[in-house]
PDB file of C-alpha atoms and ligand atoms in Angstrom:
ATOM      1  CA  MET A 172    -110.030  62.447  70.985  1.00 60.00           C
ATOM      2  CA  TYR A 173    -111.151  63.606  74.217  1.00 69.00           C
ATOM      3  CA  VAL A 174    -108.685  63.387  76.676  1.00 65.00           C
ATOM      4  CA  SER A 175    -107.705  64.324  80.119  1.00 63.00           C
ATOM      5  CA  SER A 176    -104.934  67.391  80.325  1.00 64.00           C
ATOM      6  CA  GLN A 177    -103.547  65.032  83.001  1.00 72.00           C
ATOM      7  CA  ALA A 178    -101.404  62.193  80.674  1.00 75.00           C
ATOM      8  CA  PRO A 179    -101.383  58.709  82.387  1.00 86.00           C
ATOM      9  CA  GLU A 180     -97.888  57.626  82.812  1.00 86.00           C
ATOM     10  CA  GLY A 181     -96.417  54.895  80.758  1.00 90.00           C
ATOM     11  CA  PRO A 182     -96.983  53.269  77.255  1.00 96.00           C
ATOM     12  CA  PRO A 183    -100.432  51.905  76.257  1.00 98.00           C
ATOM     13  CA  VAL A 184    -101.411  48.938  77.914  1.00 98.00           C
ATOM     14  CA  SER A 185    -101.573  45.948  75.926  1.00 98.00           C
ATOM     15  CA  VAL A 186    -102.533  41.964  76.399  1.00 98.00           C
ATOM     16  CA  SER A 187     -98.468  41.427  76.718  1.00 98.00           C
ATOM     17  CA  SER A 188     -98.370  43.998  79.289  1.00 97.00           C
ATOM     18  CA  LEU A 189    -101.258  42.485  81.018  1.00 98.00           C
ATOM     19  CA  ARG A 190     -99.078  39.267  81.066  1.00 98.00           C
ATOM     20  CA  LYS A 191     -95.809  41.119  82.095  1.00 98.00           C
ATOM     21  CA  MET A 192     -97.900  42.533  85.184  1.00 98.00           C
ATOM     22  CA  ARG A 193     -98.960  39.008  86.361  1.00 98.00           C
ATOM     23  CA  GLU A 194     -95.266  37.722  85.872  1.00 98.00           C
ATOM     24  CA  GLU A 195     -93.830  40.767  88.097  1.00 98.00           C
ATOM     25  CA  SER A 196     -96.754  40.459  90.605  1.00 98.00           C
ATOM     26  CA  THR A 197     -98.061  44.093  89.831  1.00 98.00           C
ATOM     27  CA  PRO A 198    -101.895  44.132  90.485  1.00 98.00           C
ATOM     28  CA  ILE A 199    -103.892  45.179  87.645  1.00 99.00           C
ATOM     29  CA  ALA A 200    -106.498  47.799  88.232  1.00 98.00           C
ATOM     30  CA  CYS A 201    -109.558  47.909  86.075  1.00 99.00           C
ATOM     31  CA  LEU A 202    -112.729  49.715  86.108  1.00 99.00           C
ATOM     32  CA  THR A 203    -115.884  50.061  83.826  1.00 98.00           C
ATOM     33  CA  ALA A 204    -116.686  53.221  81.932  1.00 98.00           C
ATOM     34  CA  TYR A 205    -119.234  53.963  79.484  1.00 98.00           C
ATOM     35  CA  ASP A 206    -118.438  57.712  78.202  1.00 98.00           C
ATOM     36  CA  ALA A 207    -115.642  59.807  77.253  1.00 98.00           C
ATOM     37  CA  SER A 208    -115.633  62.065  80.273  1.00 98.00           C
ATOM     38  CA  PHE A 209    -115.427  59.427  82.759  1.00 98.00           C
ATOM     39  CA  ALA A 210    -113.170  57.460  80.534  1.00 98.00           C
ATOM     40  CA  ALA A 211    -110.557  60.088  80.638  1.00 98.00           C
ATOM     41  CA  ARG A 212    -110.622  60.342  84.302  1.00 98.00           C
ATOM     42  CA  VAL A 213    -110.215  56.636  84.813  1.00 98.00           C
ATOM     43  CA  ASP A 214    -107.360  56.561  82.638  1.00 98.00           C
ATOM     44  CA  ALA A 215    -105.575  59.622  84.120  1.00 98.00           C
ATOM     45  CA  ALA A 216    -106.228  57.623  87.526  1.00 98.00           C
ATOM     46  CA  GLY A 217    -103.734  55.040  85.987  1.00 98.00           C
ATOM     47  CA  THR A 218    -106.453  52.415  85.372  1.00 98.00           C
ATOM     48  CA  ASP A 219    -104.953  49.598  83.212  1.00 98.00           C
ATOM     49  CA  VAL A 220    -108.379  47.944  81.537  1.00 99.00           C
ATOM     50  CA  VAL A 221    -111.379  49.971  80.958  1.00 99.00           C
ATOM     51  CA  LEU A 222    -114.411  47.478  80.558  1.00 99.00           C
ATOM     52  CA  VAL A 223    -117.378  48.949  78.820  1.00 99.00           C
ATOM     53  CA  GLY A 224    -119.491  46.389  80.238  1.00 98.00           C
ATOM     54  CA  ASP A 225    -123.276  45.204  79.687  1.00 98.00           C
ATOM     55  CA  SER A 226    -123.597  46.663  83.346  1.00 98.00           C
ATOM     56  CA  LEU A 227    -124.221  49.819  81.230  1.00 98.00           C
ATOM     57  CA  GLY A 228    -128.058  48.363  80.865  1.00 98.00           C
ATOM     58  CA  MET A 229    -128.556  48.537  84.628  1.00 96.00           C
ATOM     59  CA  VAL A 230    -126.506  51.557  85.512  1.00 96.00           C
ATOM     60  CA  VAL A 231    -126.952  53.712  82.540  1.00 97.00           C
ATOM     61  CA  GLN A 232    -130.249  52.706  81.117  1.00 97.00           C
ATOM     62  CA  GLY A 233    -131.968  51.725  84.275  1.00 96.00           C
ATOM     63  CA  LEU A 234    -132.817  48.051  83.206  1.00 96.00           C
ATOM     64  CA  SER A 235    -133.125  45.063  85.802  1.00 94.00           C
ATOM     65  CA  SER A 236    -130.782  42.771  84.126  1.00 96.00           C
ATOM     66  CA  THR A 237    -127.864  43.225  81.441  1.00 97.00           C
ATOM     67  CA  VAL A 238    -130.114  40.640  79.264  1.00 97.00           C
ATOM     68  CA  PRO A 239    -131.639  43.635  76.953  1.00 98.00           C
ATOM     69  CA  VAL A 240    -128.478  45.045  76.350  1.00 98.00           C
ATOM     70  CA  THR A 241    -127.609  45.005  72.475  1.00 98.00           C
ATOM     71  CA  VAL A 242    -124.331  44.926  70.485  1.00 98.00           C
ATOM     72  CA  GLU A 243    -125.444  48.710  69.007  1.00 98.00           C
ATOM     73  CA  ASP A 244    -125.532  49.662  72.598  1.00 98.00           C
ATOM     74  CA  ILE A 245    -121.926  48.391  73.668  1.00 98.00           C
ATOM     75  CA  ILE A 246    -120.448  50.089  70.082  1.00 98.00           C
ATOM     76  CA  TYR A 247    -122.149  53.237  71.002  1.00 98.00           C
ATOM     77  CA  HIS A 248    -120.827  53.393  74.529  1.00 98.00           C
ATOM     78  CA  CYS A 249    -117.304  51.972  73.368  1.00 98.00           C
ATOM     79  CA  ARG A 250    -116.990  54.401  70.557  1.00 98.00           C
ATOM     80  CA  ALA A 251    -117.392  57.498  73.382  1.00 98.00           C
ATOM     81  CA  THR A 252    -115.271  55.585  76.108  1.00 98.00           C
ATOM     82  CA  ALA A 253    -112.354  55.105  73.251  1.00 98.00           C
ATOM     83  CA  ARG A 254    -112.157  58.648  72.768  1.00 98.00           C
ATOM     84  CA  GLY A 255    -111.351  59.279  76.348  1.00 98.00           C
ATOM     85  CA  LEU A 256    -108.612  56.727  76.599  1.00 98.00           C
ATOM     86  CA  GLN A 257    -104.767  57.185  75.936  1.00 97.00           C
ATOM     87  CA  ARG A 258    -103.211  54.480  77.936  1.00 98.00           C
ATOM     88  CA  ALA A 259    -105.657  51.835  79.189  1.00 98.00           C
ATOM     89  CA  LEU A 260    -106.696  48.690  77.352  1.00 98.00           C
ATOM     90  CA  LEU A 261    -110.180  48.974  76.206  1.00 99.00           C
ATOM     91  CA  MET A 262    -112.523  45.957  76.566  1.00 99.00           C
ATOM     92  CA  ALA A 263    -116.079  45.548  75.242  1.00 99.00           C
ATOM     93  CA  ASP A 264    -118.793  43.117  76.787  1.00 98.00           C
ATOM     94  CA  MET A 265    -120.248  40.769  74.076  1.00 98.00           C
ATOM     95  CA  PRO A 266    -124.133  40.995  74.985  1.00 98.00           C
ATOM     96  CA  PHE A 267    -126.561  38.264  75.720  1.00 98.00           C
ATOM     97  CA  ALA A 268    -127.117  35.809  72.816  1.00 98.00           C
ATOM     98  CA  SER A 269    -124.392  37.785  70.566  1.00 98.00           C
ATOM     99  CA  TYR A 270    -122.002  35.027  70.602  1.00 98.00           C
ATOM    100  CA  ALA A 271    -124.237  32.048  70.359  1.00 97.00           C
ATOM    101  CA  MET A 272    -122.773  30.825  66.979  1.00 97.00           C
ATOM    102  CA  PRO A 273    -119.031  31.093  65.916  1.00 97.00           C
ATOM    103  CA  GLU A 274    -119.826  33.252  62.567  1.00 97.00           C
ATOM    104  CA  GLN A 275    -122.267  35.330  64.817  1.00 98.00           C
ATOM    105  CA  ALA A 276    -119.221  35.690  67.476  1.00 98.00           C
ATOM    106  CA  ILE A 277    -116.801  36.560  64.982  1.00 98.00           C
ATOM    107  CA  ARG A 278    -119.013  39.176  63.270  1.00 98.00           C
ATOM    108  CA  ASN A 279    -120.096  40.768  66.456  1.00 98.00           C
ATOM    109  CA  GLY A 280    -116.532  40.632  68.020  1.00 98.00           C
ATOM    110  CA  ALA A 281    -115.155  42.108  64.684  1.00 98.00           C
ATOM    111  CA  ARG A 282    -117.416  45.154  64.932  1.00 98.00           C
ATOM    112  CA  LEU A 283    -116.781  45.892  68.715  1.00 98.00           C
ATOM    113  CA  MET A 284    -113.442  46.302  67.677  1.00 98.00           C
ATOM    114  CA  GLN A 285    -113.659  47.931  64.256  1.00 98.00           C
ATOM    115  CA  GLU A 286    -116.688  50.302  65.039  1.00 98.00           C
ATOM    116  CA  GLY A 287    -116.258  50.651  68.892  1.00 98.00           C
ATOM    117  CA  GLY A 288    -112.433  50.829  69.186  1.00 98.00           C
ATOM    118  CA  ALA A 289    -112.074  47.579  71.657  1.00 98.00           C
ATOM    119  CA  GLN A 290    -108.940  46.113  72.112  1.00 98.00           C
ATOM    120  CA  MET A 291    -110.314  42.638  73.793  1.00 98.00           C
ATOM    121  CA  VAL A 292    -113.926  41.474  74.062  1.00 98.00           C
ATOM    122  CA  LYS A 293    -115.356  39.684  77.151  1.00 98.00           C
ATOM    123  CA  LEU A 294    -117.814  36.709  77.028  1.00 98.00           C
ATOM    124  CA  GLU A 295    -119.366  34.671  79.727  1.00 98.00           C
ATOM    125  CA  GLY A 296    -119.145  30.874  80.137  1.00 98.00           C
ATOM    126  CA  GLY A 297    -116.680  28.078  80.947  1.00 98.00           C
ATOM    127  CA  LEU A 298    -116.020  24.867  79.360  1.00 97.00           C
ATOM    128  CA  LEU A 299    -119.172  25.239  76.884  1.00 96.00           C
ATOM    129  CA  GLN A 300    -117.473  28.208  75.372  1.00 98.00           C
ATOM    130  CA  ALA A 301    -114.054  26.786  74.809  1.00 98.00           C
ATOM    131  CA  GLU A 302    -114.099  26.147  71.216  1.00 98.00           C
ATOM    132  CA  LEU A 303    -115.866  29.364  70.476  1.00 98.00           C
ATOM    133  CA  VAL A 304    -112.774  30.844  72.280  1.00 98.00           C
ATOM    134  CA  HIS A 305    -110.328  29.133  70.221  1.00 98.00           C
ATOM    135  CA  PHE A 306    -112.117  30.146  67.016  1.00 98.00           C
ATOM    136  CA  MET A 307    -112.423  33.858  67.999  1.00 98.00           C
ATOM    137  CA  THR A 308    -108.586  34.185  69.575  1.00 98.00           C
ATOM    138  CA  SER A 309    -107.046  32.126  66.304  1.00 98.00           C
ATOM    139  CA  ARG A 310    -108.608  35.088  64.266  1.00 97.00           C
ATOM    140  CA  GLY A 311    -107.281  37.698  65.954  1.00 98.00           C
ATOM    141  CA  ILE A 312    -109.880  38.640  68.442  1.00 98.00           C
ATOM    142  CA  PRO A 313    -108.485  38.895  72.100  1.00 98.00           C
ATOM    143  CA  VAL A 314    -111.024  37.120  74.710  1.00 98.00           C
ATOM    144  CA  CYS A 315    -111.849  37.779  78.505  1.00 99.00           C
ATOM    145  CA  GLY A 316    -113.451  34.664  79.760  1.00 98.00           C
ATOM    146  CA  HIS A 317    -115.636  35.394  82.337  1.00 98.00           C
ATOM    147  CA  ILE A 318    -116.716  32.891  85.045  1.00 98.00           C
ATOM    148  CA  GLY A 319    -118.190  32.419  88.370  1.00 98.00           C
ATOM    149  CA  LEU A 320    -121.345  34.703  88.530  1.00 97.00           C
ATOM    150  CA  GLN A 321    -122.558  35.243  85.214  1.00 97.00           C
ATOM    151  CA  PRO A 322    -125.180  37.916  85.038  1.00 97.00           C
ATOM    152  CA  GLN A 323    -126.315  37.069  81.677  1.00 97.00           C
ATOM    153  CA  PHE A 324    -127.473  33.594  83.134  1.00 95.00           C
ATOM    154  CA  ILE A 325    -129.756  35.762  85.691  1.00 94.00           C
ATOM    155  CA  HIS A 326    -133.116  33.940  84.425  1.00 94.00           C
ATOM    156  CA  ARG A 327    -131.811  30.489  84.987  1.00 90.00           C
ATOM    157  CA  LEU A 328    -129.983  31.268  88.376  1.00 91.00           C
ATOM    158  CA  GLY A 329    -132.870  33.204  89.802  1.00 89.00           C
ATOM    159  CA  GLY A 330    -130.563  35.502  91.784  1.00 89.00           C
ATOM    160  CA  TYR A 331    -127.151  37.017  92.014  1.00 93.00           C
ATOM    161  CA  ARG A 332    -125.225  34.715  94.363  1.00 94.00           C
ATOM    162  CA  VAL A 333    -121.844  33.727  95.000  1.00 97.00           C
ATOM    163  CA  GLN A 334    -120.856  30.654  92.782  1.00 97.00           C
ATOM    164  CA  GLY A 335    -118.528  27.977  93.412  1.00 97.00           C
ATOM    165  CA  ARG A 336    -119.071  27.237  97.120  1.00 97.00           C
ATOM    166  CA  GLU A 337    -119.694  23.593  97.041  1.00 97.00           C
ATOM    167  CA  ARG A 338    -116.934  21.317  96.301  1.00 98.00           C
ATOM    168  CA  ASP A 339    -118.457  19.934  92.743  1.00 98.00           C
ATOM    169  CA  ALA A 340    -119.212  23.370  91.494  1.00 97.00           C
ATOM    170  CA  ALA A 341    -115.744  24.524  92.631  1.00 98.00           C
ATOM    171  CA  GLU A 342    -114.057  21.648  90.578  1.00 98.00           C
ATOM    172  CA  ALA A 343    -116.446  22.485  87.747  1.00 98.00           C
ATOM    173  CA  MET A 344    -115.252  26.078  87.913  1.00 98.00           C
ATOM    174  CA  LEU A 345    -111.360  24.942  87.848  1.00 98.00           C
ATOM    175  CA  ASP A 346    -112.379  22.886  84.791  1.00 98.00           C
ATOM    176  CA  ASP A 347    -113.823  26.067  83.035  1.00 98.00           C
ATOM    177  CA  ALA A 348    -110.752  28.172  83.998  1.00 98.00           C
ATOM    178  CA  ARG A 349    -108.466  25.353  82.557  1.00 98.00           C
ATOM    179  CA  ALA A 350    -110.370  24.882  79.500  1.00 98.00           C
ATOM    180  CA  LEU A 351    -110.387  28.583  78.705  1.00 98.00           C
ATOM    181  CA  CYS A 352    -106.745  28.933  79.214  1.00 98.00           C
ATOM    182  CA  GLU A 353    -106.118  26.115  76.736  1.00 98.00           C
ATOM    183  CA  ALA A 354    -108.694  27.574  74.386  1.00 98.00           C
ATOM    184  CA  GLY A 355    -106.555  30.904  74.100  1.00 98.00           C
ATOM    185  CA  VAL A 356    -108.129  33.355  76.473  1.00 98.00           C
ATOM    186  CA  ASP A 357    -105.882  36.173  77.233  1.00 98.00           C
ATOM    187  CA  LEU A 358    -107.515  37.399  80.551  1.00 98.00           C
ATOM    188  CA  LEU A 359    -110.068  35.582  82.878  1.00 98.00           C
ATOM    189  CA  LEU A 360    -112.305  37.227  85.140  1.00 98.00           C
ATOM    190  CA  LEU A 361    -113.884  35.562  88.057  1.00 98.00           C
ATOM    191  CA  GLU A 362    -117.388  37.322  89.491  1.00 98.00           C
ATOM    192  CA  CYS A 363    -118.418  36.337  92.919  1.00 98.00           C
ATOM    193  CA  VAL A 364    -116.453  33.357  93.913  1.00 98.00           C
ATOM    194  CA  PRO A 365    -115.019  32.392  97.210  1.00 98.00           C
ATOM    195  CA  ALA A 366    -111.638  33.952  97.988  1.00 98.00           C
ATOM    196  CA  GLU A 367    -109.859  30.526  98.595  1.00 98.00           C
ATOM    197  CA  LEU A 368    -111.179  29.004  95.066  1.00 98.00           C
ATOM    198  CA  ALA A 369    -110.089  32.130  93.400  1.00 98.00           C
ATOM    199  CA  LYS A 370    -106.919  31.711  94.840  1.00 98.00           C
ATOM    200  CA  ARG A 371    -106.605  28.151  93.609  1.00 98.00           C
ATOM    201  CA  ILE A 372    -107.603  29.100  90.036  1.00 98.00           C
ATOM    202  CA  THR A 373    -105.020  31.795  89.816  1.00 98.00           C
ATOM    203  CA  GLY A 374    -102.387  29.844  91.040  1.00 98.00           C
ATOM    204  CA  GLU A 375    -103.429  26.886  88.114  1.00 97.00           C
ATOM    205  CA  VAL A 376    -103.719  28.808  85.065  1.00 98.00           C
ATOM    206  CA  SER A 377    -101.094  30.828  82.849  1.00 97.00           C
ATOM    207  CA  VAL A 378    -102.999  33.946  82.082  1.00 98.00           C
ATOM    208  CA  PRO A 379    -103.759  37.009  84.180  1.00 98.00           C
ATOM    209  CA  VAL A 380    -106.805  36.850  86.458  1.00 99.00           C
ATOM    210  CA  ILE A 381    -108.944  39.718  87.473  1.00 98.00           C
ATOM    211  CA  GLY A 382    -111.620  39.452  90.188  1.00 98.00           C
ATOM    212  CA  ILE A 383    -114.876  41.318  91.436  1.00 98.00           C
ATOM    213  CA  GLY A 384    -115.810  39.799  94.637  1.00 98.00           C
ATOM    214  CA  ALA A 385    -113.019  37.094  94.196  1.00 98.00           C
ATOM    215  CA  GLY A 386    -110.479  38.061  97.034  1.00 98.00           C
ATOM    216  CA  PRO A 387    -107.286  39.286  97.101  1.00 98.00           C
ATOM    217  CA  ASP A 388    -105.134  36.298  95.745  1.00 98.00           C
ATOM    218  CA  VAL A 389    -105.970  37.277  92.136  1.00 98.00           C
ATOM    219  CA  ASP A 390    -103.797  39.283  89.441  1.00 98.00           C
ATOM    220  CA  GLY A 391    -106.219  42.285  89.541  1.00 98.00           C
ATOM    221  CA  GLN A 392    -109.474  43.989  90.579  1.00 98.00           C
ATOM    222  CA  ILE A 393    -112.297  45.131  88.665  1.00 98.00           C
ATOM    223  CA  LEU A 394    -115.309  47.373  89.722  1.00 98.00           C
ATOM    224  CA  VAL A 395    -118.161  49.046  88.352  1.00 98.00           C
ATOM    225  CA  LEU A 396    -117.519  52.698  88.207  1.00 98.00           C
ATOM    226  CA  TYR A 397    -120.687  53.745  89.901  1.00 98.00           C
ATOM    227  CA  ASP A 398    -119.972  51.589  93.058  1.00 97.00           C
ATOM    228  CA  VAL A 399    -116.456  53.202  93.486  1.00 98.00           C
ATOM    229  CA  LEU A 400    -118.028  56.408  93.100  1.00 98.00           C
ATOM    230  CA  GLY A 401    -121.367  55.190  95.550  1.00 97.00           C
ATOM    231  CA  ILE A 402    -124.164  56.285  93.136  1.00 95.00           C
ATOM    232  CA  THR A 403    -125.424  52.832  92.250  1.00 91.00           C
ATOM    233  CA  PRO A 404    -129.184  52.973  93.517  1.00 87.00           C
ATOM    234  CA  GLY A 405    -130.270  49.859  95.647  1.00 88.00           C
ATOM    235  CA  ARG A 406    -128.496  47.455  97.695  1.00 89.00           C
ATOM    236  CA  LYS A 407    -124.805  47.706  97.808  1.00 92.00           C
ATOM    237  CA  PRO A 408    -123.028  44.175  96.652  1.00 95.00           C
ATOM    238  CA  ARG A 409    -120.454  42.956  99.348  1.00 96.00           C
ATOM    239  CA  PHE A 410    -117.399  43.463  97.329  1.00 97.00           C
ATOM    240  CA  ALA A 411    -118.509  47.276  96.153  1.00 97.00           C
ATOM    241  CA  LYS A 412    -116.532  49.865  97.938  1.00 98.00           C
ATOM    242  CA  ASP A 413    -117.328  53.713  97.526  1.00 98.00           C
ATOM    243  CA  PHE A 414    -114.110  55.477  97.504  1.00 98.00           C
ATOM    244  CA  LEU A 415    -115.856  58.804  96.800  1.00 98.00           C
ATOM    245  CA  ALA A 416    -117.057  58.803 100.274  1.00 97.00           C
ATOM    246  CA  GLU A 417    -113.603  59.039 101.756  1.00 95.00           C
ATOM    247  CA  THR A 418    -111.970  61.327  99.123  1.00 98.00           C
ATOM    248  CA  GLY A 419    -114.346  64.011  98.269  1.00 98.00           C
ATOM    249  CA  ASN A 420    -113.983  64.156  94.624  1.00 98.00           C
ATOM    250  CA  ILE A 421    -114.312  62.141  91.642  1.00 98.00           C
ATOM    251  CA  PRO A 422    -110.357  62.354  90.587  1.00 98.00           C
ATOM    252  CA  ASP A 423    -108.959  61.325  94.009  1.00 98.00           C
ATOM    253  CA  ALA A 424    -111.516  58.590  94.340  1.00 98.00           C
ATOM    254  CA  LEU A 425    -110.244  57.160  91.156  1.00 98.00           C
ATOM    255  CA  SER A 426    -106.757  57.292  92.056  1.00 98.00           C
ATOM    256  CA  ALA A 427    -107.430  55.881  95.409  1.00 98.00           C
ATOM    257  CA  TYR A 428    -109.200  52.806  94.196  1.00 98.00           C
ATOM    258  CA  VAL A 429    -106.056  52.273  91.792  1.00 98.00           C
ATOM    259  CA  ALA A 430    -103.797  52.773  94.694  1.00 98.00           C
ATOM    260  CA  ALA A 431    -105.560  50.517  96.844  1.00 98.00           C
ATOM    261  CA  VAL A 432    -105.575  47.627  94.054  1.00 98.00           C
ATOM    262  CA  ARG A 433    -101.939  48.157  93.776  1.00 98.00           C
ATOM    263  CA  ASP A 434    -101.244  47.927  97.338  1.00 98.00           C
ATOM    264  CA  LYS A 435    -103.655  45.441  98.004  1.00 98.00           C
ATOM    265  CA  THR A 436    -105.633  47.353 100.573  1.00 98.00           C
ATOM    266  CA  TYR A 437    -108.488  46.782  98.584  1.00 98.00           C
ATOM    267  CA  PRO A 438    -110.359  44.174  98.710  1.00 98.00           C
ATOM    268  CA  ALA A 439    -110.354  43.916 102.382  1.00 98.00           C
ATOM    269  CA  PRO A 440    -111.751  40.667 104.259  1.00 97.00           C
ATOM    270  CA  GLU A 441    -115.151  42.614 104.303  1.00 97.00           C
ATOM    271  CA  HIS A 442    -115.368  42.819 100.545  1.00 98.00           C
ATOM    272  CA  CYS A 443    -114.562  38.984 100.319  1.00 97.00           C
ATOM    273  CA  PHE A 444    -116.521  35.731 100.268  1.00 97.00           C
TER     274      PHE A 444
HETATM  275  O1  LIG B 573    -120.695  44.490  82.869  1.00 72.82           O
HETATM  276  C1  LIG B 573    -119.792  44.600  83.583  1.00 72.82           C
HETATM  277  O2  LIG B 573    -119.425  45.841  84.155  1.00 72.82           O
HETATM  278  C2  LIG B 573    -119.036  43.443  84.161  1.00 72.82           C
HETATM  279  C3  LIG B 573    -118.492  43.478  85.532  1.00 72.82           C
HETATM  280  C4  LIG B 573    -119.350  43.163  86.519  1.00 72.82           C
HETATM  281  C5  LIG B 573    -117.068  42.790  85.502  1.00 72.82           C
HETATM  282  O3  LIG B 573    -118.973  42.401  83.662  1.00 72.82           O
END
């Protein structure tokens, strides 16, 4: 293990502790990480869930989308990240087309858990994935359903835009959320969703909901680590906030992010749609 000397407080985070946090209205703080050194810092700051996201294709590998990321890439970064964690729950992204068929999804999900050390996997899609989610969760693979903006669909979407603004799209997203919950997801992630719609979804479902660009009325927030440190090149998404700029060092920036999620000062209105 490659852990921080500053041990994070409390027992390891589990699926049931995330559920308890929702019940007790304690906001869940989540961040991405891709290696042991950052994972140890993120963990020491009190982050509850660490995601080895396929965003690594863009922020680590310099690709223009998440589509080329492979299961091997995620396993490599997951193993490294796992070595840095003591408390946070480790979630791993299932890359593009790695869960197109049920047997393939089980095989790849199991690899992320057995070889990568992940405790939960995340996959994109709503209603259409419900059967697959049931197949995976009933075989012991905890799943986070990712709806709203789904970056793996970029070549069909044609751009990274807010989803669910029109009434039909909003109703469809509610149906997606309900179907994923009925299928057994343990966590729901909403990306780039109008704050009012995210609030409605969070009120209707029975599992913890985390948001990125989904406003304050969800059960927790997630950001890409490099956005929190202000080092992602190019145009900054509206929901991103550079905590390093106001704190001046990495441990304080990460603690400031976790504190801002807990006391709901992040996201502020300027980060919402
Ligand atoms: O891959 C990733 O980092 C993600 C976040 C945007 C939530 O899915």
